[in-house]
Amino acid sequence: MAKFQSLPGFRDFYPDAFARRNHIFRLWRQTASAFGFAEYDAPVLESLELYKTKSGEEIEAQLFSFTDKGGREVALRPEMTPSVCRMIGARANALKRPIKWFSVAEYYRYERAQKGRERAFFQFNADLFGEPGPEAEIELIALLTQCMCAFGLTEQDFYVRLSDRNLWFYYLEALGLDDARTRAVLSAVDKFEKAGDDAFKPYEEQFGPLESQLKARILAFLDVKSLPALEQILAPLGGEKLAARLGDWRRVLGGLEAMGLARFVEVDLGVVRGLAYYTGFVFEAFDRKGELRAIAGGGRYNDLVAKLGGPDLPAVGFAIGDVTLGLLLEARGLMPAFVNACDIYCVIGGEAERRVAFADIHALRAAGYRVDYPIREVAFGKQFKLAGESGAKLALIYGADEIAKGVVKVRDLTDRAEQEVLRDDVLAVVRGFFGGE
RNA sequence: GCGGUCAUAGCUCAGUUGGUUAGAGCACAAGAUUGUGAAUCUUGGGGUCGCGGGUUCGAGUCCCGUUGGCCGCCCCA
């Protein structure tokens, strides 16, 4: 066993793992770009105060934080939202609306690592600033969905649960609950899926027994799984706020349906996302089989930019983690078997032939082809085996016979067809081969 | 932070009631093989049996501690 190993929750990325990670990043970036989102990044280290302001004092226990040599209290970023809000807030007046930004970055949280949860992990993070209407939610949920589908995942594999903190506030208000009771109920709702009736214990300790009729109405709200059901349960309550909010719901779900994404989205008011900073719609993505932790989560946070010192600026954002998504892709056989393949492998006779080959190898590399060859002299037969294992599509054969004739033998490693090519024509032939793919 | 469980080669694992020098497959390397591919055969390198202590004539095996993995709780921005 090695004397040193990586810290708990921190992963080594050997080339195969790195290739898988890059595959995920590549499709995320490609997808975000297709949606017109611009990539940015922020510092890995921020002032501890930034996170305390956003999340409260307790957050420090979950952070990699320390005092730097200048006496500053700092923390490794546990998420992107405070940083991006800081950046946006500082230039809000100069940025064209809507502001659509994304990032792919590493985050650090001092928590117990478990399957699907590391202490250092990557997230795709996307935010849309400056749009108060539900069109922003449509854009982001569509992006989230496509960021999963790009890997070949389908509605059989994952779904997005859509909820709304505002709707809960309006609903509970209509049922006569004050602000403190409403928050306690939401806290119970958050835990209800896992804890069942026990979830209401903290509420009852604080406010006394929950009336059975009230509880029934809360549970009925949790049972709502569709827009018609939502309309039905809210109809008797009336009120302008509820009616307006239902209109927002119709726009979000209608927009997603028009994009052909309705099959991924389920109404599920059981999602409230903790005591976070969310101010409206919230959503989370899960695997259909329910075997994994949440894959992605997000929602609207209209107050945060101002809270961190910027102007009032409505915002919606979400993040997808690399760990859970990676587990899902592996489980569904959607992680390609990566070989760090080259394009061309050169088979070289001896020292004299090697000098000739080197000229072509370098020219091909300079032209942008991935070219490899045995670093030491190796038996011919073995070189063909190495060529096959290299993943290359072409082999160039530099033997004494070929050099004497001024040619190079070009072997198509897929169909094993060979042709002799004048050395001067090698680059052109290679271009023709790869250009015609 | 709390509880449960596990830890033998790069990977997957075997290792008898405690008993000689800890094994296999895969992977890696060399050779058979200086002219044609995923093969075969031969050979080799690689282990403080996670780490530390204890019991014992003797510990991979039993006991205690510790570190790490996994599972659950807290948390999950």
Coordinates of C-alpha atoms in Angstrom, one line a residue, chain A residues 181 200-211:
Chain A
R181 CA -46.2 27.8 10.9
F200 CA -44.3 16.6 11.4
K201 CA -42.9 16.1 14.9
P202 CA -40.8 19.3 15.0
Y203 CA -43.9 21.2 13.9
E204 CA -46.0 19.7 16.7
E205 CA -43.4 20.3 19.3
Q206 CA -43.4 24.0 18.4
F207 CA -47.1 24.6 17.6
G208 CA -49.0 21.7 19.2
P209 CA -50.9 18.9 17.4
L210 CA -51.5 19.4 13.7
E211 CA -55.3 19.4 13.1

